[in-house]
Each structure stands twice: as C-alpha cells, then as structure tokens.
C-alpha cells in the first residue's frame, strides 16, 4: 500500500511555499519585513496606519488626494448597525472581547450592502468598511461590558485617535495616538501567518470576505499566534504581584518545559524587526508615564531568554507592556492586533479572489494499512 501523497511535508508546513503574493516580503535570516517592498522601519518612522492600508490594498503609496480620500472613506464607514450594538449588549458577561469580536464580524455580514458580491471593487469597499467597524466593535464592547456609554465616533480624527477616543471617552494625547498608530502599522501584515492563511483558504472556496475574516479572527486568537501578547502580560502581572525576580520566574517556566510567550518565531532567525520598534516604544512610554517597571521586567526576561535559549523577542513581547502603558486592558491586546491585521487580511483576500484557485492540499496518509477489514460490531 502506498500513501496517497509521495512527499513528506514538514510538520506545521514549516518552510512550505503555499502561494505567490505581492503584498508582504519577509527575509527571516536578515530580519527584513516590507509591505509592497517598503521596509517596515521606513513605514514605522514615516507612515500612518491609513497610508499603510492604502499601500496594502492598492499596491502603492497614495498621492496626497488619494490619501485624503481614503481618510474620508474610512471616517464615513465609522458606523455600526444598531443590531450589532444590541448584539454586543446581549453578549454574556463572561464573554471575552476576542470571542465577541469574532461573532460580531460574522454578524456584520448581515448588514453589509455588498455582502454577496465577491468582485474586486466590492471587496475593497468591504476592506474599508471592516477596518472601520472592527475598531468600533472592540471599543464599543469594552465600554458596554464596563457599563459605560458607547462613545460616538469623531470623523475628523485619525483611525488611531478615534479608536482611543471611543475606548476611553477622552481625546488621546498626541503621544498615545502616535504610539498606537505605529503599533497598527507594525501589525498590519505578515505574509502567510496562520490567520491570513485561514482567511485565504476560506476566501478561495468563493465564500465571502466576512466569512474569511471570521476565520482569521478565530485563528488569531490562539496563544501560539495573536493570543501571545495577552499571555506575555499575564506573566508580567504575575511577576509583579508576587514580587518575583523575572529571571527566576522564567527559569521556573522553562524547568516545567513551558514555552515563554513572546519569544521564538517560525520565520525569523534573528530579531523580529517589529520588536525593535516595540521595545523602544515600551521603553519610552514607560519613562514618560512614570511606570518603567513593565519595560524593566520585560527587558530582564529578554536578556535572559536570548542568552539562555538563543531565542529572540517577537512582535508580541513588547506590545504587551506597550499596550498596558497606554491604559489598555489585557484582554483587548489580541483584539487590537485584529484592529490592525484587518488591513492585511483583507488585502490577502482581495489578492486571492483576484486570481483564485481553490486551496486544497493533500495529507500524507499514515493510518492503518488499506484495505483494513470492516469487523461487524458484535465481533469486535
Ligand atoms: C512562535 C512559535 C509557535 C514558533 O514555533 P515553531 O516554529 O513551531 O517552533 P517550535 O515550537 O518547534 O520550537 C523550536 C524549538 O525552540 C523552542 N522554543 C520555541 N519557542 C519557544 C519559546 N517561546 N519558549 C521556549 N522555548 C521555545 C521549542 O521548545 C523547540 O525546542 P526543542 O527543539 O528543544 O524542542 C514558538 O516559538 C512559540 O510557541 N512561541 C511562543 C508563542 C508566541 O510568542 N507566539 C507568537 C508568534 S509571533
């Protein structure tokens, strides 16, 4: 008997090239990440989240009028059907924001005027709409679960500033707005990461954008993917609460063969270029807020893991202390990842559907030899 496939694929599809794409370039050996060829360091230093969205969706940097137009279109889409808000109000008290977000995105499909259209233009419209809606859902649900009023969006603000306003009810400082804006740029896309792959697989069946994004949100949630930033902060909190030494705490985790969230990467074998920016942001925000302890503790852990395990911090490690210092609750960290990654997910769905072929790989069969005998139930 031969297995149906002839090649043994690496576990977890490590190193397997599953598609062509012109969106995101990664060189894991040199620590390079670029969107449409533009280095992430240039984008983090000079771009905005809106401009990055344009780059991802349209394949090039916008001219001034094009960027203004996208700002306006994103601002116009800052609206949620009242049924979505009702759905958020009806979520059980124990529901976690990431789970509520997944269900809410799926619900958004019912109210999308182009729900059943899968053409390029309709998908771009849905990308813009979903980008505005995801941010509003995350902010609105956090207010609702805390018994606070949902804050009306301000259409004159940037995406980052409007999100912070809707979350906190207060106009953010320029420092907070720019810090979140950079975090959104850094998380916007990352080639065929697990959630993007899930989105592309769903889209490739000619399902629809909302189904693809719902798949992606469910995939991002896991602690091996976007959920790692929450797990990082839970460790920092536990260390702080017990007054423990960060290095001893991590040694204890490793002794129990636990993985330390925020370290290691399937693709990068050197520093994750996003971590470079987040480390600096975490440090600077810690200094300016007068609460440097989260950065200090993180930094001690990073030094130890680097020396002991030869593992580098990934995007999730310093985003934890960065978001906390911005006053964001820990269970919103992963939803905020989605607030950014929606730009990349939708760009990939558009690219997939522009030149679609069903994604349907094979499995290398390693089960009982064929033909196995069917034994009647009373003879087993
Ligand atoms: C990101 C991640 C899932 C990549 O996993 P992967 O490519 O499948 O790599 P593996 O899990 O096979 O790890 C390879 C080796 O490094 C070790 N390792 C990897 N990440 C580790 C971590 N965070 N802490 C401790 N050890 C780790 C593994 O134990 C394994 O060691 P072994 O060969 O002695 O068994 C993995 O590094 C991880 O679980 N990190 C923590 C979660 C996280 O931060 N996720 C967000 C990624 S952006």
Coordinates of C-alpha atoms and ligand atoms in Angstrom, one line a residue:
X1 CA 0.0 0.0 0.0
X2 CA 1.3 3.4 -0.8
X3 CA 0.2 6.6 0.9
X4 CA -1.7 8.8 -1.4
X5 CA 1.0 11.5 -1.5
X6 CA 4.6 11.0 -2.3
X7 CA 6.2 13.8 -0.4
X8 CA 6.5 14.0 3.4
X9 CA 5.6 17.6 4.3
X10 CA 7.2 19.2 7.3
X11 CA 5.1 19.3 10.4
X12 CA 3.2 22.6 10.6
X13 CA 4.0 23.2 6.9
X14 CA 7.3 24.8 8.0
X15 CA 9.1 26.3 5.1
X16 CA 6.4 25.3 2.6
X17 CA 5.6 27.9 0.0
X18 CA 1.8 27.9 -0.5
X19 CA 1.1 30.7 -2.8
X20 CA 2.6 33.7 -4.7
X21 CA 1.8 37.1 -3.2
X22 CA 2.9 40.6 -3.9
X23 CA 1.9 42.0 -0.5
X24 CA 4.5 41.2 2.1
X25 CA 8.2 40.4 1.8
X26 CA 10.0 38.7 4.7
X27 CA 13.6 37.7 4.9
X28 CA 13.8 35.7 8.1
X29 CA 17.6 35.4 8.1
X30 CA 18.2 39.1 7.8
X31 CA 15.2 40.3 9.8
X32 CA 13.6 42.1 7.0
X33 CA 9.9 42.9 6.8
X34 CA 8.5 45.0 4.0
X35 CA 5.0 45.8 2.7
X36 CA 4.8 46.0 -1.1
X37 CA 8.6 46.3 -0.9
X38 CA 8.8 49.2 1.5
X39 CA 10.8 48.4 4.7
X40 CA 8.8 48.3 7.9
X41 CA 11.3 50.6 9.6
X42 CA 10.5 53.3 7.0
X43 CA 6.8 52.8 7.5
X44 CA 7.0 52.9 11.2
X45 CA 9.1 56.1 11.1
X46 CA 7.3 58.0 8.4
X47 CA 3.9 56.5 7.5
X48 CA 0.5 56.3 9.1
X49 CA -1.9 53.4 9.5
X50 CA -4.2 54.9 6.9
X51 CA -1.3 55.2 4.4
X52 CA -0.2 51.7 5.2
X53 CA -3.8 50.5 4.5
X54 CA -3.7 52.2 1.1
X55 CA -0.3 50.6 0.4
X56 CA -1.6 47.1 1.2
X57 CA -4.9 47.4 -0.6
X58 CA -3.8 49.3 -3.7
X59 CA -0.3 48.1 -4.1
X60 CA 1.5 51.5 -3.9
X61 CA 1.8 54.6 -1.8
X62 CA -1.1 57.1 -2.2
X63 CA -0.8 60.6 -3.6
X64 CA -2.0 63.3 -1.2
X65 CA -5.5 63.5 -2.7
X66 CA -5.8 59.7 -2.6
X67 CA -4.8 59.5 1.0
X68 CA -7.3 62.3 1.9
X69 CA -10.0 60.3 0.1
X70 CA -9.2 57.1 2.0
X71 CA -9.3 59.1 5.3
X72 CA -12.7 60.3 4.3
X73 CA -14.0 56.8 3.3
X74 CA -12.7 55.2 6.5
X75 CA -14.3 58.0 8.5
X76 CA -17.7 57.7 6.6
X77 CA -17.7 54.0 7.5
X78 CA -17.5 54.7 11.2
X79 CA -21.0 53.4 11.7
X80 CA -22.4 50.2 13.1
X81 CA -25.9 49.0 12.6
X82 CA -27.8 49.3 15.9
X83 CA -28.4 45.5 15.7
X84 CA -24.6 45.0 16.1
X85 CA -24.6 47.2 19.2
X86 CA -27.6 45.3 20.5
X87 CA -25.7 42.0 19.9
X88 CA -22.7 43.4 21.9
X89 CA -25.1 44.3 24.7
X90 CA -26.6 40.8 24.7
X91 CA -23.2 39.0 24.9
X92 CA -23.0 37.1 28.2
X93 CA -21.0 38.9 30.9
X94 CA -18.2 36.3 30.9
X95 CA -17.7 36.7 27.1
X96 CA -14.1 37.6 26.2
X97 CA -13.6 40.5 23.7
X98 CA -11.9 38.3 21.2
X99 CA -14.8 35.9 21.1
X100 CA -17.3 38.8 20.9
X101 CA -15.3 40.3 18.0
X102 CA -15.4 37.0 16.1
X103 CA -19.2 36.8 16.4
X104 CA -19.7 40.5 15.7
X105 CA -17.7 40.3 12.5
X106 CA -19.8 37.5 11.3
X107 CA -22.9 39.5 12.2
X108 CA -21.6 42.5 10.2
X109 CA -22.2 40.4 7.1
X110 CA -26.0 40.7 7.5
X111 CA -25.8 44.5 7.3
X112 CA -23.2 44.9 4.6
X113 CA -24.7 46.3 1.4
X114 CA -22.3 44.3 -0.7
X115 CA -22.3 41.1 1.3
X116 CA -22.9 38.7 -1.6
X117 CA -20.6 40.4 -4.1
X118 CA -17.1 39.0 -4.4
X119 CA -15.8 41.3 -7.1
X120 CA -12.6 43.3 -6.7
X121 CA -14.3 46.7 -6.0
X122 CA -16.9 45.3 -3.6
X123 CA -14.0 43.6 -1.7
X124 CA -12.1 46.9 -1.5
X125 CA -15.2 48.6 -0.1
X126 CA -15.6 45.8 2.4
X127 CA -12.0 46.1 3.4
X128 CA -12.5 49.8 4.2
X129 CA -15.8 49.1 6.0
X130 CA -14.5 46.3 8.1
X131 CA -11.4 48.2 9.1
X132 CA -13.6 51.0 10.5
X133 CA -16.1 48.6 12.0
X134 CA -13.6 46.3 13.8
X135 CA -12.1 49.2 15.7
X136 CA -15.5 50.4 16.7
X137 CA -16.7 46.9 17.8
X138 CA -13.6 46.5 20.1
X139 CA -14.0 49.9 21.6
X140 CA -17.8 49.7 22.0
X141 CA -17.8 46.2 23.5
X142 CA -15.2 47.3 26.1
X143 CA -17.5 50.3 27.1
X144 CA -20.6 48.1 27.2
X145 CA -19.1 45.4 29.4
X146 CA -17.9 48.1 31.8
X147 CA -21.4 49.5 32.0
X148 CA -20.4 52.7 30.2
X149 CA -22.0 54.6 27.3
X150 CA -20.8 53.8 23.8
X151 CA -18.8 56.8 22.6
X152 CA -19.8 58.4 19.2
X153 CA -17.1 58.3 16.6
X154 CA -15.3 61.5 15.6
X155 CA -15.0 61.6 11.9
X156 CA -12.3 64.2 12.0
X157 CA -9.9 62.0 13.8
X158 CA -7.3 59.5 12.5
X159 CA -8.1 55.9 12.8
X160 CA -5.8 55.5 15.9
X161 CA -7.1 58.6 17.7
X162 CA -10.8 57.7 17.0
X163 CA -10.2 54.2 18.4
X164 CA -8.7 55.6 21.6
X165 CA -11.4 58.2 21.9
X166 CA -14.1 55.5 21.6
X167 CA -12.3 53.3 24.0
X168 CA -11.6 55.8 26.8
X169 CA -14.1 58.5 26.2
X170 CA -11.2 61.0 26.3
X171 CA -9.3 62.7 23.5
X172 CA -5.9 60.9 23.3
X173 CA -2.6 62.7 23.7
X174 CA -0.5 63.0 20.5
X175 CA 2.0 60.6 22.1
X176 CA -0.7 57.9 22.7
X177 CA -2.2 58.4 19.2
X178 CA 1.2 58.1 17.5
X179 CA 2.2 55.1 19.7
X180 CA -1.0 53.2 18.7
X181 CA -0.6 54.3 15.1
X182 CA 2.9 52.8 14.9
X183 CA 1.7 49.6 16.6
X184 CA -1.1 49.4 14.0
X185 CA 1.5 49.8 11.2
X186 CA 3.7 47.1 12.6
X187 CA 1.0 44.6 13.0
X188 CA -0.7 45.3 9.7
X189 CA 0.5 42.3 7.6
X190 CA 2.9 39.4 7.9
X191 CA 2.6 37.3 4.8
X192 CA 1.2 33.8 5.3
X193 CA 0.9 33.8 9.0
X194 CA -1.8 31.4 10.4
X195 CA -4.7 33.8 10.4
X196 CA -4.0 35.2 7.0
X197 CA -3.7 31.7 5.6
X198 CA -7.0 30.8 7.2
X199 CA -8.6 33.9 5.6
X200 CA -7.2 32.9 2.2
X201 CA -8.3 29.3 2.5
X202 CA -11.9 30.4 3.3
X203 CA -11.9 33.1 0.5
X204 CA -10.6 30.6 -2.0
X205 CA -13.8 28.5 -1.7
X206 CA -15.6 31.5 -3.1
X207 CA -17.2 32.0 0.2
X208 CA -17.1 35.7 1.1
X209 CA -15.0 38.4 2.8
X210 CA -16.9 38.3 6.1
X211 CA -16.5 34.5 6.4
X212 CA -12.8 34.8 5.6
X213 CA -12.3 37.5 8.3
X214 CA -14.3 35.5 10.8
X215 CA -12.0 32.5 10.1
X216 CA -9.0 34.8 10.6
X217 CA -10.2 36.2 13.9
X218 CA -10.8 32.7 15.3
X219 CA -7.3 31.8 14.2
X220 CA -5.6 34.9 15.6
X221 CA -7.0 34.2 19.0
X222 CA -4.7 31.2 19.8
X223 CA -1.7 31.7 22.2
X224 CA 0.7 30.4 19.6
X225 CA -0.4 33.4 17.3
X226 CA -2.0 36.7 18.3
X227 CA -3.0 35.5 21.8
X228 CA 0.7 35.5 22.8
X229 CA 0.6 39.3 23.7
X230 CA -2.1 38.7 26.3
X231 CA -0.1 35.7 27.7
X232 CA 3.0 37.9 27.9
X233 CA 1.3 40.4 30.1
X234 CA -0.3 37.8 32.4
X235 CA 3.3 36.7 33.1
X236 CA 4.5 40.3 33.8
X237 CA 1.5 40.8 36.1
X238 CA 2.2 37.5 38.0
X239 CA 5.8 38.5 38.5
X240 CA 4.7 42.0 39.7
X241 CA 2.1 40.6 42.0
X242 CA 4.4 38.1 43.7
X243 CA 7.3 40.5 43.8
X244 CA 9.2 37.7 42.0
X245 CA 12.5 38.0 40.2
X246 CA 11.6 38.0 36.4
X247 CA 14.5 35.7 35.5
X248 CA 13.7 33.2 38.3
X249 CA 10.1 33.2 37.2
X250 CA 11.1 32.4 33.6
X251 CA 13.6 29.8 34.7
X252 CA 10.7 28.1 36.6
X253 CA 8.6 28.1 33.4
X254 CA 11.4 26.6 31.3
X255 CA 12.0 24.0 34.0
X256 CA 8.4 22.9 33.5
X257 CA 9.0 22.7 29.8
X258 CA 6.7 25.6 29.1
X259 CA 7.2 27.9 26.2
X260 CA 7.6 31.6 27.1
X261 CA 5.1 33.6 25.1
X262 CA 6.6 36.5 23.1
X263 CA 9.7 34.5 22.1
X264 CA 10.6 32.5 19.0
X265 CA 9.3 32.7 15.5
X266 CA 8.6 30.3 12.7
X267 CA 10.2 32.6 10.1
X268 CA 12.7 35.0 11.8
X269 CA 16.0 33.5 12.9
X270 CA 17.2 36.9 14.0
X271 CA 15.5 39.9 15.6
X272 CA 11.9 40.4 14.5
X273 CA 12.1 43.9 13.1
X274 CA 8.8 44.8 14.7
X275 CA 10.2 44.0 18.1
X276 CA 12.9 46.6 17.6
X277 CA 10.2 49.4 17.4
X278 CA 8.0 48.0 20.1
X279 CA 10.9 47.6 22.5
X280 CA 11.7 51.3 22.1
X281 CA 8.0 52.3 22.4
X282 CA 7.7 50.2 25.5
X283 CA 10.8 51.9 27.0
X284 CA 9.8 55.5 26.0
X285 CA 6.2 55.1 27.2
X286 CA 7.4 53.6 30.5
X287 CA 9.6 56.6 31.0
X288 CA 7.0 59.2 30.0
X289 CA 4.3 57.6 32.1
X290 CA 6.5 57.3 35.2
X291 CA 5.9 53.5 35.3
X292 CA 9.0 51.9 33.8
X293 CA 8.6 48.6 35.7
X294 CA 6.9 46.7 32.9
X295 CA 9.6 47.6 30.4
X296 CA 12.3 46.8 33.0
X297 CA 10.9 43.4 33.8
X298 CA 10.4 42.6 30.1
X299 CA 13.9 43.6 29.4
X300 CA 15.4 41.3 32.0
X301 CA 13.3 38.4 30.6
X302 CA 14.5 39.2 27.1
X303 CA 18.2 39.3 28.1
X304 CA 17.9 36.0 29.9
X305 CA 16.0 34.2 27.1
X306 CA 18.4 35.5 24.5
X307 CA 21.4 34.3 26.4
X308 CA 20.0 31.0 27.7
X309 CA 17.7 29.8 24.8
X310 CA 19.1 31.8 21.9
X311 CA 15.5 33.0 21.2
X312 CA 14.6 36.5 20.1
X313 CA 11.6 38.5 21.2
X314 CA 8.8 38.6 18.7
X315 CA 6.2 41.2 17.9
X316 CA 4.0 40.1 20.8
X317 CA 6.6 40.5 23.6
X318 CA 7.0 44.3 23.9
X319 CA 3.5 45.0 22.5
X320 CA 2.2 43.7 25.9
X321 CA 4.0 46.3 28.0
X322 CA 3.3 49.0 25.3
X323 CA -0.4 48.4 25.3
X324 CA -0.6 48.2 29.1
X325 CA 1.2 51.5 29.4
X326 CA -1.3 53.0 27.0
X327 CA -4.0 52.1 29.5
X328 CA -5.4 49.2 27.5
X329 CA -6.9 46.2 29.3
X330 CA -5.0 42.9 28.8
X331 CA -7.9 41.0 27.1
X332 CA -8.0 43.8 24.5
X333 CA -4.5 43.2 23.3
X334 CA -5.3 40.5 20.8
X335 CA -8.5 42.3 19.6
X336 CA -6.2 45.3 18.9
X337 CA -4.0 43.0 16.9
X338 CA -7.1 42.3 14.8
X339 CA -7.8 46.1 14.6
X340 CA -4.5 46.3 12.7
X341 CA -4.3 43.0 10.9
X342 CA -7.7 43.5 9.2
X343 CA -5.8 45.6 6.7
X344 CA -3.5 42.7 5.8
X345 CA -6.2 40.0 5.9
X346 CA -8.4 42.0 3.6
X347 CA -5.5 42.7 1.2
X348 CA -4.8 39.0 1.0
X349 CA -8.5 38.1 0.4
X350 CA -8.6 40.7 -2.4
X351 CA -5.4 39.2 -3.9
X352 CA -6.7 35.7 -3.5
X353 CA -10.0 36.4 -5.2
X354 CA -8.4 38.5 -8.0
X355 CA -6.7 35.3 -9.2
X356 CA -8.4 32.5 -7.4
X357 CA -7.9 28.8 -7.2
X358 CA -9.3 26.5 -4.5
X359 CA -6.7 25.8 -1.8
X360 CA -7.0 22.1 -1.2
X361 CA -3.7 20.3 -0.2
X362 CA -3.3 16.6 0.4
X363 CA -2.5 14.7 3.6
X364 CA 0.3 12.2 3.8
X365 CA -1.7 9.2 5.0
X366 CA -0.1 7.3 7.9
X367 CA -3.2 5.5 9.2
X368 CA -4.0 1.7 9.2
X369 CA -3.0 0.0 6.0
X370 CA -5.6 -0.2 3.3
X371 CA -7.6 -2.2 2.9
X372 CA -8.4 -2.7 6.6
X373 CA -11.1 -5.2 7.3
X374 CA -14.5 -3.9 8.5
X375 CA -15.4 -6.0 11.5
X376 CA -19.1 -6.3 12.4
X377 CA -19.9 -4.7 15.8
X378 CA -20.6 -7.9 17.6
X379 CA -17.3 -9.5 16.6
X380 CA -15.0 -6.6 17.8
Ligands
LIG1 C1 6.1 31.1 17.5 C2 6.3 29.6 17.7 C3 4.9 29.0 17.7 C4 7.1 29.0 16.5 O1 7.0 27.7 16.7 P1 7.7 26.6 15.8 O2 8.3 27.2 14.6 O3 6.8 25.5 15.6 O4 9.0 26.2 16.7 P2 9.0 25.1 17.8 O5 7.8 25.3 18.7 O6 9.1 23.8 17.1 O7 10.3 25.5 18.6 C5 11.6 25.1 18.2 C6 12.4 24.9 19.5 O8 12.5 26.1 20.2 C7 11.9 26.1 21.4 N1 11.1 27.3 21.6 C8 10.5 27.9 20.6 N2 9.8 29.0 21.1 C9 10.0 28.9 22.4 C10 9.5 29.8 23.5 N3 8.8 30.8 23.3 N4 9.9 29.4 24.7 C11 10.7 28.4 25.0 N5 11.2 27.6 24.0 C12 10.8 27.8 22.8 C13 11.0 24.9 21.4 O9 10.8 24.3 22.6 C14 11.8 24.0 20.5 O10 12.8 23.4 21.2 P3 13.2 21.9 21.0 O11 13.7 21.8 19.6 O12 14.3 21.7 22.0 O13 12.0 21.1 21.3 C15 7.0 29.3 19.0 O14 8.3 29.9 19.0 C16 6.2 29.6 20.2 O15 5.3 28.9 20.7 N6 6.4 30.9 20.8 C17 5.6 31.3 21.9 C18 4.3 31.9 21.4 C19 4.4 33.2 20.7 O16 5.1 34.1 21.1 N7 3.7 33.3 19.5 C20 3.6 34.5 18.7 C21 4.5 34.3 17.5 S1 4.6 35.8 16.6

